């Protein structure tokens, strides 16, 4: 799938993305396949871009994989959840099983309810969104200790808040400008009326922090590997600085495409967004895919296949 990965990287970001990734520590090929043939073929079917280190060199320093799906596009309605939730979890689950370490995911419903204006009015909807994502997480056969945390949970929110406050003096607001913008030069939320995103971003960053992960998992950890897409490279790099000497590695995936194949799915127009409920029928029975491009169909067929394989537990089992 390397050619398809490069195709979408070029389509979404252009050639200039590669030197930019290096500035955030993403400068190594994703991995050298040293595992058995079946595992090599399964991982090769996924969409890894590059990383801070080769996967083959991580086994002694990594004790948890973090892969959290994006949910903000759902607008408190589970039916709007994009199929990217499955793509995000599949990549994290595959590496979690390969390394035989727990997978941890965060569902950012607390940010939506507590920080977005009038978010509390839609709390019930966001709770249903969290339940839908949890239902996907629970289909996966994962190493012992894997957890999916919802940030609206009182205990989880308190743990995140403690780290957010502790980091506030070390993380100036200006460092958050343009956190999720890579190629368009935007410094959002600077200059916009959406100032609440500064706090939203601080809570997102806390999900990569050593104190949060160790507290929620209840034990010391030697290090963390984030398996998330290109849009997260700035955020993970900031967390790496805050974590100091504690290994904070990042294996980068390509963002999932929308129906037209020329835009990231979570930012595509509504008619071009493939939802989490549409994906199984589209991939398994070929329904609703008449307007798909060849590359788009190939991407989602591979994601569906890997999801099915991981749900059956056919990736290498934990030690």
XYZ file of C-alpha atoms in Angstrom:
319
model
C 0.000 0.000 0.000
C 3.025 2.275 -0.109
C 2.064 3.706 -3.498
C -1.471 4.435 -2.327
C -0.163 6.061 0.856
C 2.094 8.339 -1.185
C -0.786 9.096 -3.560
C -2.961 10.436 -0.745
C -0.079 12.319 0.869
C 0.529 14.103 -2.429
C -3.188 14.764 -2.932
C -3.764 16.163 0.557
C -0.500 18.008 1.206
C 1.748 18.277 -1.854
C 5.503 17.744 -1.977
C 6.200 20.335 0.701
C 4.911 18.073 3.459
C 8.070 15.956 3.658
C 10.534 18.607 4.905
C 7.796 19.895 7.224
C 7.397 16.459 8.806
C 11.134 16.353 9.486
C 10.894 19.546 11.526
C 8.581 17.660 13.893
C 10.876 14.653 14.202
C 9.169 12.474 11.585
C 12.180 11.390 9.564
C 12.398 7.585 9.600
C 10.773 5.005 7.335
C 7.931 3.444 9.317
C 9.467 0.041 9.842
C 11.463 -2.823 8.469
C 9.339 -5.935 8.382
C 11.089 -8.420 10.636
C 8.007 -10.422 11.610
C 6.509 -13.573 10.130
C 5.202 -13.411 6.580
C 1.525 -13.176 7.560
C 2.154 -10.195 9.842
C 4.259 -8.474 7.194
C 1.503 -8.778 4.626
C -1.164 -7.520 7.026
C 0.839 -4.460 8.077
C 1.831 -3.754 4.492
C -1.884 -3.518 3.702
C -2.212 -0.477 5.980
C -1.222 3.140 5.469
C 1.855 4.124 7.474
C 3.773 7.202 6.323
C 6.881 7.583 8.487
C 7.876 7.825 12.126
C 10.217 9.231 14.731
C 11.988 5.862 14.831
C 11.755 2.551 13.043
C 9.191 0.329 14.634
C 11.767 -2.454 14.911
C 13.747 -0.343 17.391
C 10.884 0.429 19.766
C 10.247 -2.845 21.547
C 12.396 -2.082 24.598
C 11.088 1.433 25.276
C 7.373 1.325 24.445
C 4.758 0.047 26.881
C 1.610 1.620 25.471
C 0.251 2.565 22.049
C -2.027 5.618 21.871
C -4.463 5.986 18.977
C -7.475 8.250 19.448
C -10.144 8.832 16.788
C -11.378 12.274 15.790
C -15.025 12.889 16.730
C -15.545 16.662 16.548
C -17.111 16.402 13.066
C -20.010 14.325 14.477
C -21.755 17.356 16.031
C -23.180 15.222 18.851
C -24.954 12.866 16.433
C -23.676 9.265 16.202
C -25.053 8.883 12.673
C -22.621 11.581 11.531
C -19.527 9.780 12.789
C -17.137 9.299 9.896
C -15.666 5.905 9.068
C -12.314 7.456 9.941
C -13.022 6.244 13.490
C -12.498 2.695 12.241
C -9.416 3.630 10.209
C -7.844 5.364 13.217
C -8.483 2.446 15.564
C -7.396 -0.212 13.055
C -3.939 1.308 12.629
C -3.439 1.643 16.375
C -4.746 -1.851 17.061
C -2.458 -3.447 14.478
C 0.650 -1.927 16.062
C -0.577 -2.615 19.585
C -0.878 -6.293 18.751
C 2.445 -6.387 16.924
C 4.288 -4.892 19.912
C 2.137 -6.841 22.408
C 1.410 -3.720 24.456
C -1.955 -2.184 25.422
C -3.799 0.190 23.147
C -5.170 3.339 24.790
C -7.703 5.573 23.068
C -9.325 8.795 24.230
C -12.750 9.968 23.089
C -12.811 13.759 23.401
C -16.422 14.212 24.450
C -15.391 16.106 27.577
C -13.855 18.850 25.456
C -17.035 19.105 23.383
C -19.335 19.217 26.413
C -17.284 21.365 28.803
C -15.327 23.713 26.550
C -17.390 24.367 23.418
C -20.073 27.048 23.937
C -23.456 25.462 24.702
C -21.819 22.055 24.578
C -23.556 21.001 27.779
C -26.890 21.318 25.980
C -25.801 18.506 23.667
C -24.257 16.320 26.347
C -26.712 13.466 25.790
C -25.822 13.386 22.106
C -22.101 13.368 22.837
C -22.609 10.512 25.293
C -24.227 8.529 22.477
C -21.305 9.368 20.200
C -18.932 8.000 22.833
C -20.995 4.824 23.145
C -20.816 4.287 19.378
C -17.041 4.688 19.307
C -16.690 2.398 22.324
C -18.720 -0.227 20.479
C -16.126 -0.201 17.678
C -13.213 -0.339 20.118
C -14.774 -3.326 21.846
C -14.948 -5.337 18.609
C -11.147 -5.454 18.477
C -9.143 -8.245 20.068
C -6.405 -6.337 21.865
C -3.604 -7.014 24.355
C -4.524 -7.186 28.023
C -4.806 -3.763 29.636
C -6.122 -1.941 26.552
C -8.547 0.843 27.475
C -10.757 3.412 25.805
C -11.287 6.483 28.004
C -14.097 9.007 27.541
C -12.986 12.458 28.598
C -16.432 13.467 29.916
C -15.973 10.906 32.698
C -15.429 12.840 35.951
C -12.303 10.909 36.953
C -10.714 11.126 33.504
C -11.501 14.843 33.243
C -9.953 15.508 36.648
C -6.748 13.696 35.656
C -6.539 15.622 32.391
C -7.274 18.922 34.154
C -4.483 18.439 36.668
C -1.935 18.025 33.885
C -3.414 20.893 31.856
C -2.935 23.235 34.815
C 0.553 21.964 35.536
C 1.565 22.479 31.902
C 0.046 25.925 31.524
C 3.191 27.896 32.338
C 5.332 25.614 30.169
C 3.009 25.846 27.189
C 2.309 29.446 26.145
C -0.867 30.132 24.225
C 1.065 31.212 21.148
C 2.479 27.684 20.852
C -1.046 26.435 20.131
C -1.643 28.671 17.120
C -2.110 26.590 13.973
C -1.753 23.347 15.922
C -3.730 21.315 13.389
C -2.815 23.304 10.267
C 0.184 22.108 8.279
C 0.245 23.603 4.792
C -2.203 26.503 4.645
C -0.324 28.935 6.895
C -3.274 29.311 9.264
C -2.590 30.251 12.882
C -6.115 29.302 13.989
C -7.536 30.058 16.523
C -5.453 33.265 16.599
C -7.456 36.163 15.186
C -10.707 34.226 15.328
C -13.633 34.481 17.766
C -13.124 30.826 18.700
C -10.800 31.373 21.628
C -12.152 28.356 23.466
C -10.093 26.168 21.139
C -6.951 27.112 23.050
C -8.279 25.267 26.071
C -9.614 22.474 23.869
C -6.117 21.975 22.442
C -4.553 21.885 25.909
C -6.813 18.990 26.841
C -5.993 17.217 23.580
C -2.287 17.500 24.383
C -2.813 16.165 27.894
C -3.867 12.830 26.371
C -0.242 12.321 25.272
C 1.285 13.201 28.617
C 3.160 10.734 30.771
C 1.406 11.652 34.067
C -2.036 11.152 32.523
C -1.273 7.767 30.992
C 0.484 6.447 34.081
C -2.317 7.613 36.363
C -5.104 6.136 34.240
C -3.291 2.839 33.685
C -2.141 2.660 37.289
C 1.534 1.898 36.693
C 4.816 3.425 35.529
C 5.456 3.237 31.788
C 8.787 3.183 29.970
C 7.429 5.096 26.990
C 4.612 5.654 24.501
C 4.067 5.230 20.774
C 1.384 7.404 19.180
C -0.161 5.895 16.037
C -2.121 8.769 14.533
C -2.339 10.622 11.264
C -0.305 13.449 9.809
C -2.571 16.146 11.249
C -1.325 15.316 14.760
C 2.422 15.835 14.220
C 2.573 19.296 15.828
C 0.560 18.203 18.853
C 2.658 15.090 19.447
C 5.854 17.122 19.040
C 4.683 19.553 21.752
C 3.813 16.651 24.040
C 7.247 15.143 23.369
C 8.867 18.345 24.609
C 6.682 18.385 27.712
C 7.450 14.716 28.408
C 11.184 15.418 28.416
C 13.319 12.282 28.433
C 10.294 9.984 28.493
C 10.064 8.353 25.031
C 7.184 9.867 23.055
C 7.386 8.290 19.617
C 5.031 8.817 16.694
C 4.217 6.412 13.861
C 2.336 8.553 11.355
C -0.557 7.327 9.223
C -2.173 8.942 6.203
C -5.538 10.625 6.865
C -8.499 8.669 5.529
C -9.946 10.081 2.287
C -13.481 11.262 1.663
C -15.646 9.822 -1.110
C -14.120 12.058 -3.764
C -10.613 11.087 -2.681
C -9.263 14.630 -2.825
C -9.969 15.722 0.752
C -9.510 14.300 4.239
C -12.736 12.546 5.183
C -13.319 14.466 8.408
C -13.117 17.761 6.520
C -14.940 16.711 3.361
C -18.366 18.094 2.506
C -21.218 16.154 4.076
C -22.124 14.424 0.814
C -18.513 13.242 0.416
C -18.171 11.859 3.929
C -18.382 8.096 4.427
C -20.016 7.362 7.765
C -19.148 4.641 10.221
C -22.493 2.931 9.581
C -22.116 2.991 5.792
C -18.678 1.414 5.707
C -19.446 -2.296 6.217
C -22.082 -2.476 3.468
C -20.010 -0.392 1.070
C -16.946 -2.598 1.466
C -18.515 -6.016 1.923
C -21.367 -5.792 -0.579
C -20.215 -3.004 -2.857
C -23.253 -0.885 -2.071
C -23.196 2.877 -2.365
C -19.717 2.972 -3.870
C -20.598 3.846 -7.452
C -19.089 7.311 -7.122
C -15.880 6.182 -5.454
C -12.540 6.688 -7.111
C -10.281 3.661 -7.539
C -7.832 4.814 -4.875
C -10.611 5.667 -2.429
C -12.190 2.229 -2.791
C -8.822 0.493 -2.399
C -8.166 2.399 0.832
C -11.475 1.513 2.448
C -11.461 -2.094 1.306
C -8.090 -2.540 3.012
C -9.371 -0.879 6.182
C -12.435 -3.139 6.222
C -10.302 -6.232 5.703
C -7.932 -5.271 8.510
C -10.840 -4.460 10.829
C -12.277 -7.919 10.219
C -8.892 -9.552 10.770
C -8.284 -7.671 14.016
C -11.771 -8.456 15.244
C -10.973 -12.134 14.775
C -7.640 -11.643 16.486
C -5.569 -12.940 13.585
C -2.740 -10.433 13.994
C 0.070 -11.750 16.170
C -1.240 -12.360 19.651
C 0.147 -10.821 22.812
C 2.977 -12.577 24.568
